[in-house]
CSV table of N, CA and C in Angstrom, one decimal:
chain,number,residue,atom,x,y,z
A,902,UNK,N,126.6,146.7,99.3
A,902,UNK,CA,127.1,144.7,99.5
A,902,UNK,C,127.6,145.1,98.5
A,903,UNK,N,129.0,143.8,98.2
A,903,UNK,CA,130.0,144.1,97.1
A,903,UNK,C,130.0,143.7,95.7
A,904,UNK,N,129.5,143.7,94.6
A,904,UNK,CA,129.6,143.1,93.7
A,904,UNK,C,130.1,142.3,93.8
A,905,UNK,N,130.8,140.8,94.6
A,905,UNK,CA,131.2,140.3,94.9
A,905,UNK,C,130.0,139.1,95.0
A,906,UNK,N,129.5,139.6,95.7
A,906,UNK,CA,128.5,138.7,96.3
A,906,UNK,C,127.0,139.6,96.3
A,907,UNK,N,126.8,139.2,95.4
A,907,UNK,CA,125.1,140.1,95.5
A,907,UNK,C,124.2,139.4,95.2
A,908,UNK,N,123.1,139.7,95.7
A,908,UNK,CA,121.7,138.6,95.7
A,908,UNK,C,120.7,139.2,95.1
A,909,UNK,N,120.5,138.8,94.3
A,909,UNK,CA,119.4,139.2,93.0
A,909,UNK,C,118.2,138.6,93.7
A,910,UNK,N,116.6,138.9,93.2
A,910,UNK,CA,115.7,138.1,92.6
A,910,UNK,C,115.3,137.1,91.8
A,911,UNK,N,114.9,135.8,91.8
A,911,UNK,CA,114.8,135.5,91.1
A,911,UNK,C,115.1,135.4,89.6
A,912,UNK,N,113.8,136.3,89.7
A,912,UNK,CA,113.0,136.8,88.1
A,912,UNK,C,114.2,137.8,87.4
A,913,UNK,N,115.1,138.7,88.3
A,913,UNK,CA,116.3,139.3,87.7
A,913,UNK,C,117.7,138.3,87.5
A,914,UNK,N,117.7,137.5,88.4
A,914,UNK,CA,118.7,136.7,88.3
A,914,UNK,C,118.8,135.8,87.0
A,915,UNK,N,117.6,134.9,86.9
A,915,UNK,CA,117.2,134.4,84.9
A,915,UNK,C,117.4,135.6,84.2
A,916,UNK,N,116.9,136.4,83.8
A,916,UNK,CA,117.0,137.9,83.2
A,916,UNK,C,118.0,138.0,83.1
A,917,UNK,N,119.5,138.1,83.9
A,917,UNK,CA,120.5,138.5,83.5
A,917,UNK,C,121.3,137.1,83.2
A,918,UNK,N,120.6,135.7,83.6
A,918,UNK,CA,121.7,135.1,83.4
A,918,UNK,C,121.5,134.7,81.7
A,919,UNK,N,119.8,135.2,81.0
A,919,UNK,CA,119.5,135.2,80.3
A,919,UNK,C,120.6,135.7,78.5
A,920,UNK,N,120.4,137.2,79.0
A,920,UNK,CA,120.9,138.0,78.5
A,920,UNK,C,122.7,138.4,78.5
A,921,UNK,N,123.0,137.1,79.3
A,921,UNK,CA,124.7,138.0,79.3
A,921,UNK,C,125.0,138.2,80.1
A,922,UNK,N,124.1,139.0,81.4
A,922,UNK,CA,125.2,140.1,81.6
A,922,UNK,C,125.1,140.1,83.6
A,923,UNK,N,124.8,138.5,83.7
A,923,UNK,CA,124.6,137.9,84.6
A,923,UNK,C,126.4,138.2,85.1
A,924,UNK,N,127.3,138.7,86.7
A,924,UNK,CA,128.3,139.1,87.1
A,924,UNK,C,128.3,138.5,88.1
A,925,UNK,N,130.0,137.7,87.8
A,925,UNK,CA,130.5,136.5,89.3
A,925,UNK,C,130.4,137.0,90.0
A,926,UNK,N,129.8,136.3,91.3
A,926,UNK,CA,129.5,136.3,92.1
A,926,UNK,C,127.9,136.6,92.7
A,927,UNK,N,127.2,137.4,92.1
A,927,UNK,CA,125.4,136.9,91.4
A,927,UNK,C,124.7,136.1,91.4
A,928,UNK,N,124.2,135.4,92.6
A,928,UNK,CA,123.3,134.6,92.7
A,928,UNK,C,121.5,134.6,93.6
A,929,UNK,N,120.8,134.0,93.4
A,929,UNK,CA,119.9,134.1,94.4
A,929,UNK,C,119.3,132.6,94.8
A,930,UNK,N,118.8,132.9,95.8
A,930,UNK,CA,118.5,131.7,96.6
A,930,UNK,C,117.9,130.3,96.4
A,931,UNK,N,117.7,130.1,94.9
A,931,UNK,CA,116.7,128.8,94.4
A,931,UNK,C,118.4,128.8,93.6
A,932,UNK,N,118.3,127.7,93.1
A,932,UNK,CA,119.8,126.8,92.1
A,932,UNK,C,119.2,126.6,90.7
A,933,UNK,N,120.2,127.8,90.0
A,933,UNK,CA,120.1,128.0,88.5
A,933,UNK,C,121.5,127.6,87.3
A,934,UNK,N,121.7,126.6,86.5
A,934,UNK,CA,120.4,125.7,86.8
A,934,UNK,C,120.6,124.4,87.1
A,935,UNK,N,119.5,123.8,86.8
A,935,UNK,CA,118.7,122.8,87.7
A,935,UNK,C,119.8,121.8,87.2
A,936,UNK,N,120.0,120.6,88.5
A,936,UNK,CA,120.6,119.6,88.3
A,936,UNK,C,119.7,118.6,86.9
A,937,UNK,N,118.9,118.5,86.7
A,937,UNK,CA,118.4,118.3,85.9
A,937,UNK,C,118.1,118.7,84.5
A,938,UNK,N,118.2,119.8,84.8
A,938,UNK,CA,118.4,121.3,83.4
A,938,UNK,C,119.1,120.7,82.8
A,939,UNK,N,120.9,120.7,83.3
A,939,UNK,CA,121.4,120.8,83.0
A,939,UNK,C,122.0,119.1,82.3
A,940,UNK,N,121.4,117.8,83.3
A,940,UNK,CA,121.6,116.8,83.0
A,940,UNK,C,120.9,116.2,81.7
A,941,UNK,N,119.4,116.7,81.3
A,941,UNK,CA,119.2,116.9,80.0
A,941,UNK,C,119.3,117.8,79.0
A,942,UNK,N,120.5,119.3,78.8
A,942,UNK,CA,120.3,119.8,78.3
A,942,UNK,C,119.1,120.6,78.0
A,943,UNK,N,118.8,121.5,79.0
A,943,UNK,CA,117.4,122.0,78.4
A,943,UNK,C,117.8,123.6,79.1
A,944,UNK,N,117.1,124.4,78.5
A,944,UNK,CA,117.9,126.0,78.1
A,944,UNK,C,116.5,127.0,77.9
A,945,UNK,N,116.7,127.7,78.9
A,945,UNK,CA,115.8,128.5,79.3
A,945,UNK,C,115.9,129.9,77.8
A,946,UNK,N,115.1,130.0,77.1
A,946,UNK,CA,115.1,130.6,76.3
A,946,UNK,C,114.4,132.6,76.1
A,947,UNK,N,113.5,132.3,77.4
A,947,UNK,CA,112.7,133.7,77.6
A,947,UNK,C,112.1,133.3,79.1
A,948,UNK,N,112.2,134.3,79.6
A,948,UNK,CA,112.1,134.5,80.8
A,948,UNK,C,110.9,136.0,81.8
A,949,UNK,N,109.7,135.7,82.1
A,949,UNK,CA,109.4,137.0,82.6
A,949,UNK,C,108.4,136.5,84.0
A,950,UNK,N,107.6,137.6,84.8
A,950,UNK,CA,106.9,137.7,85.7
A,950,UNK,C,105.7,135.8,85.4
A,951,UNK,N,106.2,134.7,86.0
A,951,UNK,CA,105.1,134.0,85.9
A,951,UNK,C,105.4,132.7,84.5
A,952,UNK,N,105.8,133.6,83.9
A,952,UNK,CA,106.2,132.7,82.4
A,952,UNK,C,107.5,133.0,81.8
A,953,UNK,N,107.9,131.6,81.4
A,953,UNK,CA,109.0,130.9,81.3
A,953,UNK,C,109.3,129.7,79.7
A,954,UNK,N,110.0,129.6,79.0
A,954,UNK,CA,110.2,129.5,77.7
A,954,UNK,C,111.9,128.6,77.5
A,955,UNK,N,111.6,127.1,77.6
A,955,UNK,CA,112.9,126.6,77.9
A,955,UNK,C,112.8,125.8,76.1
A,956,UNK,N,113.8,125.3,75.7
A,956,UNK,CA,114.2,124.4,74.5
A,956,UNK,C,115.0,123.3,74.9
A,957,UNK,N,114.6,122.3,74.5
A,957,UNK,CA,115.0,121.0,74.2
A,957,UNK,C,115.3,120.6,73.2
A,958,UNK,N,116.8,119.9,72.5
A,958,UNK,CA,116.6,119.3,71.0
A,958,UNK,C,116.8,117.7,71.4
A,959,UNK,N,115.2,117.2,71.4
A,959,UNK,CA,114.8,116.2,71.4
A,959,UNK,C,115.2,115.4,70.8
A,960,UNK,N,115.8,114.0,70.5
A,960,UNK,CA,116.2,113.0,69.8
A,960,UNK,C,115.9,111.6,70.3
A,961,UNK,N,115.0,110.8,69.4
A,961,UNK,CA,114.4,109.3,70.2
A,961,UNK,C,115.3,108.8,70.2
A,962,UNK,N,116.4,108.7,69.8
A,962,UNK,CA,117.9,108.0,69.9
A,962,UNK,C,118.1,107.7,71.3
A,963,UNK,N,118.5,109.1,71.9
A,963,UNK,CA,118.8,109.8,73.7
A,963,UNK,C,117.8,109.6,74.1
A,964,UNK,N,116.9,109.8,73.9
A,964,UNK,CA,115.1,110.1,74.6
A,964,UNK,C,113.9,109.5,74.6
A,965,UNK,N,114.3,108.0,74.1
A,965,UNK,CA,113.8,106.9,72.9
A,965,UNK,C,112.4,106.2,74.1
A,966,UNK,N,111.7,105.9,73.3
A,966,UNK,CA,110.8,104.7,74.3
A,966,UNK,C,111.0,103.6,73.1
A,967,UNK,N,110.2,102.4,73.8
A,967,UNK,CA,110.1,101.5,73.0
A,967,UNK,C,109.6,101.3,71.5
A,968,UNK,N,108.8,102.6,71.1
A,968,UNK,CA,108.3,102.0,69.8
A,968,UNK,C,109.3,103.0,69.4
A,969,UNK,N,109.8,103.7,69.9
A,969,UNK,CA,111.5,104.5,69.2
A,969,UNK,C,110.7,106.3,68.4
A,970,UNK,N,110.1,106.6,69.5
A,970,UNK,CA,109.6,107.6,69.9
A,970,UNK,C,110.1,108.6,70.6
A,971,UNK,N,110.4,109.5,70.6
A,971,UNK,CA,110.7,110.5,72.8
A,971,UNK,C,109.9,110.6,73.2
A,972,UNK,N,110.5,109.7,74.2
A,972,UNK,CA,109.2,109.5,75.8
A,972,UNK,C,108.5,110.1,76.3
A,973,UNK,N,107.8,110.0,76.6
A,973,UNK,CA,106.0,111.5,77.1
A,973,UNK,C,107.0,111.7,78.5
A,974,UNK,N,107.4,111.3,79.0
A,974,UNK,CA,107.9,111.5,80.3
A,974,UNK,C,109.2,112.6,80.6
A,975,UNK,N,109.6,112.5,79.1
A,975,UNK,CA,111.1,113.5,78.9
A,975,UNK,C,110.1,114.9,78.4
A,976,UNK,N,108.9,114.9,78.0
A,976,UNK,CA,108.2,115.5,77.6
A,976,UNK,C,107.4,116.3,78.6
A,977,UNK,N,107.2,115.5,79.5
A,977,UNK,CA,106.2,116.0,80.7
A,977,UNK,C,107.5,116.8,82.0
A,978,UNK,N,108.9,116.0,81.9
A,978,UNK,CA,109.8,116.7,82.4
A,978,UNK,C,109.6,118.0,81.7
A,979,UNK,N,110.2,118.6,80.5
A,979,UNK,CA,110.1,119.4,80.3
A,979,UNK,C,109.0,120.5,80.4
A,980,UNK,N,107.8,120.3,80.6
A,980,UNK,CA,107.1,120.6,81.1
A,980,UNK,C,107.1,121.6,82.3
A,981,UNK,N,107.4,120.6,83.4
A,981,UNK,CA,107.4,120.7,84.7
A,981,UNK,C,108.5,121.7,84.5
A,982,UNK,N,109.7,121.5,84.1
A,982,UNK,CA,110.7,122.2,84.6
A,982,UNK,C,110.5,123.6,84.3
A,983,UNK,N,109.7,123.8,82.6
A,983,UNK,CA,109.6,125.1,82.5
A,983,UNK,C,108.9,126.0,83.2
A,984,UNK,N,107.0,124.9,84.0
A,984,UNK,CA,106.1,125.6,84.7
A,984,UNK,C,106.9,125.9,86.1
A,985,UNK,N,108.3,125.2,86.4
A,985,UNK,CA,108.8,124.9,87.9
A,985,UNK,C,109.6,127.1,87.4
A,986,UNK,N,110.1,126.4,86.7
A,986,UNK,CA,111.2,128.4,85.9
A,986,UNK,C,110.2,129.4,86.1
A,987,UNK,N,108.9,129.5,85.5
A,987,UNK,CA,107.8,130.3,85.5
A,987,UNK,C,107.4,130.9,86.8
A,988,UNK,N,107.2,129.6,87.6
A,988,UNK,CA,106.5,129.9,88.9
A,988,UNK,C,108.0,130.5,89.6
A,989,UNK,N,109.0,130.2,90.1
A,989,UNK,CA,110.7,130.7,90.7
A,989,UNK,C,110.1,132.2,90.5
A,990,UNK,N,110.1,132.5,89.4
A,990,UNK,CA,110.4,133.7,89.2
A,990,UNK,C,109.6,134.7,90.2
A,991,UNK,N,108.2,133.9,91.0
A,991,UNK,CA,107.3,134.8,91.7
A,991,UNK,C,107.7,134.5,93.1
A,992,UNK,N,109.0,133.7,93.4
A,992,UNK,CA,109.5,133.8,94.9
A,992,UNK,C,109.9,134.9,95.0
A,993,UNK,N,110.0,134.8,96.7
A,993,UNK,CA,111.0,135.4,97.6
A,993,UNK,C,111.9,134.8,98.2
A,994,UNK,N,112.8,134.9,98.9
A,994,UNK,CA,113.8,134.4,99.6
A,994,UNK,C,113.3,133.7,100.7
A,995,UNK,N,113.0,132.5,101.4
A,995,UNK,CA,112.3,132.2,102.0
A,995,UNK,C,110.6,131.7,101.6
A,996,UNK,N,111.0,131.2,100.3
A,996,UNK,CA,109.9,130.4,99.8
A,996,UNK,C,110.3,129.7,98.8
A,997,UNK,N,109.7,129.1,99.2
A,997,UNK,CA,109.6,127.3,97.7
A,997,UNK,C,108.4,127.0,96.7
A,998,UNK,N,108.6,125.6,96.5
A,998,UNK,CA,107.1,125.4,95.6
A,998,UNK,C,107.3,123.7,95.4
A,999,UNK,N,106.0,123.2,95.3
A,999,UNK,CA,106.3,121.8,94.8
A,999,UNK,C,104.9,122.2,94.1
A,1000,UNK,N,105.6,121.1,92.8
A,1000,UNK,CA,104.1,120.8,92.0
A,1000,UNK,C,103.1,119.9,93.1
A,1001,UNK,N,102.0,120.3,92.6
A,1001,UNK,CA,100.5,119.3,93.7
A,1001,UNK,C,100.2,117.8,92.4
A,1002,UNK,N,100.2,118.9,90.7
A,1002,UNK,CA,99.4,117.7,90.0
A,1002,UNK,C,100.2,118.0,88.6
A,1003,UNK,N,99.8,116.9,87.5
A,1003,UNK,CA,100.7,117.2,86.8
A,1003,UNK,C,99.6,116.7,85.4
A,1004,UNK,N,99.2,117.2,84.7
A,1004,UNK,CA,98.6,116.2,83.4
A,1004,UNK,C,98.8,116.8,82.2
A,1005,UNK,N,99.1,115.5,80.9
A,1005,UNK,CA,99.6,115.6,80.5
A,1005,UNK,C,99.0,115.3,78.8
A,1006,UNK,N,98.8,115.6,78.2
A,1006,UNK,CA,97.8,115.3,76.7
A,1006,UNK,C,99.0,115.5,75.9
A,1007,UNK,N,98.9,114.4,74.7
A,1007,UNK,CA,100.4,114.2,73.5
A,1007,UNK,C,99.4,114.0,72.9
A,1008,UNK,N,100.2,114.9,71.8
A,1008,UNK,CA,98.9,115.0,70.3
A,1008,UNK,C,99.6,114.9,68.8
A,1009,UNK,N,100.9,114.7,69.4
A,1009,UNK,CA,101.8,114.2,68.5
A,1009,UNK,C,103.0,113.6,68.4
A,1010,UNK,N,103.5,112.6,67.8
A,1010,UNK,CA,105.3,111.7,68.5
A,1010,UNK,C,106.0,113.0,68.1
A,1011,UNK,N,107.4,112.3,68.1
A,1011,UNK,CA,108.2,113.0,68.2
A,1011,UNK,C,109.8,112.3,67.7
A,1012,UNK,N,110.6,112.1,67.0
A,1012,UNK,CA,111.5,111.9,66.5
A,1012,UNK,C,112.8,112.3,67.1
A,1013,UNK,N,113.0,113.5,66.5
A,1013,UNK,CA,114.3,114.1,66.4
A,1013,UNK,C,113.6,116.1,66.5
A,1014,UNK,N,114.0,116.5,66.8
A,1014,UNK,CA,113.6,117.9,67.0
A,1014,UNK,C,113.6,119.2,68.1
A,1015,UNK,N,113.7,120.3,67.6
A,1015,UNK,CA,114.1,120.7,68.2
A,1015,UNK,C,112.2,121.6,69.0
A,1016,UNK,N,112.5,121.3,70.5
A,1016,UNK,CA,111.3,121.9,71.2
A,1016,UNK,C,111.4,122.9,71.9
A,1017,UNK,N,109.9,123.3,72.0
A,1017,UNK,CA,110.1,124.8,72.5
A,1017,UNK,C,108.9,124.1,73.8
A,1018,UNK,N,109.4,124.4,74.9
A,1018,UNK,CA,107.6,124.5,76.2
A,1018,UNK,C,107.2,126.2,76.6
A,1019,UNK,N,107.1,126.3,76.2
A,1019,UNK,CA,106.3,127.7,77.3
A,1019,UNK,C,105.1,127.9,77.9
A,1020,UNK,N,105.6,128.3,79.1
A,1020,UNK,CA,104.3,128.0,80.4
A,1020,UNK,C,104.1,129.0,80.8
A,1021,UNK,N,103.1,129.6,81.1
A,1021,UNK,CA,102.6,130.7,81.9
A,1021,UNK,C,101.1,130.4,82.8
A,1022,UNK,N,101.4,131.4,83.9
A,1022,UNK,CA,100.1,131.3,85.2
A,1022,UNK,C,98.9,131.5,84.0
A,1023,UNK,N,97.9,130.2,84.8
A,1023,UNK,CA,96.4,130.4,84.5
A,1023,UNK,C,95.9,131.5,85.6
A,1024,UNK,N,96.6,131.4,86.9
A,1024,UNK,CA,95.7,131.7,87.7
A,1024,UNK,C,97.2,131.4,88.7
A,1025,UNK,N,97.3,132.7,89.3
A,1025,UNK,CA,98.5,132.8,90.5
A,1025,UNK,C,97.4,133.4,91.8
A,1026,UNK,N,97.2,132.5,92.8
A,1026,UNK,CA,97.0,132.9,94.2
A,1026,UNK,C,97.8,132.4,95.2
A,1027,UNK,N,97.3,132.8,96.1
A,1027,UNK,CA,98.8,132.7,97.0
A,1027,UNK,C,99.5,131.6,97.5
A,1028,UNK,N,98.3,130.6,97.6
A,1028,UNK,CA,99.1,129.4,98.0
A,1028,UNK,C,99.5,128.3,96.7
A,1029,UNK,N,97.8,128.8,96.0
A,1029,UNK,CA,97.9,127.8,94.3
A,1029,UNK,C,98.0,128.3,93.5
A,1030,UNK,N,98.6,127.7,92.8
A,1030,UNK,CA,98.6,129.0,91.3
A,1030,UNK,C,98.7,127.4,89.9
A,1031,UNK,N,98.4,127.9,89.0
A,1031,UNK,CA,97.8,127.1,88.2
A,1031,UNK,C,98.7,127.9,86.9
A,1032,UNK,N,98.7,126.8,86.0
A,1032,UNK,CA,99.7,127.1,84.6
A,1032,UNK,C,99.4,126.0,83.7
A,1033,UNK,N,99.6,126.3,82.5
A,1033,UNK,CA,99.8,125.4,81.0
A,1033,UNK,C,101.3,125.6,80.6
A,1034,UNK,N,101.2,124.9,80.1
A,1034,UNK,CA,102.5,124.6,79.2
A,1034,UNK,C,101.9,124.0,77.8
A,1035,UNK,N,103.0,124.6,76.6
A,1035,UNK,CA,102.1,124.1,75.4
A,1035,UNK,C,103.7,124.0,74.9
A,1036,UNK,N,103.9,122.5,74.3
A,1036,UNK,CA,105.6,121.8,73.9
A,1036,UNK,C,105.1,122.0,72.5
A,1037,UNK,N,106.1,122.7,71.8
A,1037,UNK,CA,106.1,122.5,69.7
A,1037,UNK,C,107.1,122.6,69.3
A,1038,UNK,N,106.8,121.9,68.1
A,1038,UNK,CA,108.3,121.7,67.4
A,1038,UNK,C,108.2,123.3,66.4
A,1039,UNK,N,109.5,123.2,66.3
A,1039,UNK,CA,109.6,124.8,65.3
A,1039,UNK,C,109.3,124.5,64.2
A,1040,UNK,N,108.4,124.4,63.7
A,1040,UNK,CA,107.2,124.0,63.0
A,1040,UNK,C,106.4,125.7,63.7
A,1041,UNK,N,106.0,125.2,64.9
A,1041,UNK,CA,105.0,125.7,65.4
A,1041,UNK,C,103.6,124.4,65.2
A,1042,UNK,N,103.7,123.5,65.3
A,1042,UNK,CA,103.3,122.3,65.4
A,1042,UNK,C,102.9,121.7,66.7
A,1043,UNK,N,102.1,121.8,67.6
A,1043,UNK,CA,101.5,121.9,68.8
A,1043,UNK,C,101.8,119.8,68.9
A,1044,UNK,N,102.8,119.3,70.2
A,1044,UNK,CA,103.1,118.1,70.7
A,1044,UNK,C,102.7,117.7,71.7
A,1045,UNK,N,102.4,118.5,72.1
A,1045,UNK,CA,101.5,118.5,73.8
A,1045,UNK,C,101.0,119.7,75.0
A,1046,UNK,N,100.4,119.6,75.2
A,1046,UNK,CA,100.2,120.4,76.7
A,1046,UNK,C,100.0,120.2,77.6
A,1047,UNK,N,99.8,120.6,79.1
A,1047,UNK,CA,100.5,120.5,80.3
A,1047,UNK,C,99.7,121.0,81.1
A,1048,UNK,N,99.3,120.6,81.9
A,1048,UNK,CA,98.3,121.3,82.8
A,1048,UNK,C,98.9,121.6,84.5
A,1049,UNK,N,99.3,122.4,85.1
A,1049,UNK,CA,99.8,121.3,86.2
A,1049,UNK,C,99.2,122.7,87.6
A,1050,UNK,N,99.7,122.5,89.1
A,1050,UNK,CA,98.9,122.9,89.8
A,1050,UNK,C,100.4,123.3,90.9
A,1051,UNK,N,100.6,124.8,91.3
A,1051,UNK,CA,101.7,124.4,92.1
A,1051,UNK,C,101.4,125.1,93.5
A,1052,UNK,N,101.9,124.2,94.6
A,1052,UNK,CA,102.0,125.1,96.4
A,1052,UNK,C,103.0,125.6,96.3
A,1053,UNK,N,102.5,126.5,97.2
A,1053,UNK,CA,103.9,127.7,97.4
A,1053,UNK,C,104.3,127.8,98.9
A,1054,UNK,N,105.3,127.7,99.6
A,1054,UNK,CA,105.3,127.1,100.3
A,1054,UNK,C,106.3,128.1,101.0
A,1055,UNK,N,105.9,128.1,102.6
A,1055,UNK,CA,106.5,129.7,103.1
A,1055,UNK,C,107.2,129.6,104.3
A,1056,UNK,N,107.9,130.0,104.8
A,1056,UNK,CA,108.8,129.9,106.3
A,1056,UNK,C,108.8,128.4,106.7
A,1057,UNK,N,108.5,127.6,107.5
A,1057,UNK,CA,109.1,126.2,108.0
A,1057,UNK,C,108.8,125.2,106.6
A,1058,UNK,N,107.7,125.5,106.3
A,1058,UNK,CA,107.4,124.6,105.0
A,1058,UNK,C,108.0,124.6,104.0
A,1059,UNK,N,108.6,125.8,103.8
A,1059,UNK,CA,109.8,125.6,102.6
A,1059,UNK,C,111.5,125.5,103.3
A,1060,UNK,N,111.4,125.5,104.3
A,1060,UNK,CA,112.8,124.9,104.5
A,1060,UNK,C,113.3,123.6,104.1
A,1061,UNK,N,114.9,123.8,103.5
A,1061,UNK,CA,115.0,122.0,102.7
A,1061,UNK,C,114.4,122.2,101.6
A,1062,UNK,N,114.2,122.9,101.0
A,1062,UNK,CA,113.1,122.4,99.3
A,1062,UNK,C,113.9,123.1,98.3
């Protein structure tokens, strides 16, 4: 297949994207960067099988709630994006996935911080996998922990997802 149109597995695609070796025309069956990641300026900083780390420069002036701190929903979205990125590394062509639950525990407020969300699989099943995501400040202090279950979709169930 010519290099102008080369299909890559998701993990290889994201690794190449991260290390700057993704060639023009190389693609994967999933959409990267995702629209929500572009909108919120999430950045992938590490990727491996069933594991991903995303970064965000959080600012209460842009992402704030009524109390003047970064909104918890943004933290949930950051964790969901990290978990989704981690799980996408397991997807084959013709497969997709959907989150089926998400539980967040908020540990401390954020005003203006570079945040790092690290997600990894704690259980990988054929249909249902479980993930944990820890969101930390640059000084290593934990901001939030998030746990989620993700369902892998195959065949007709994956179409249009």
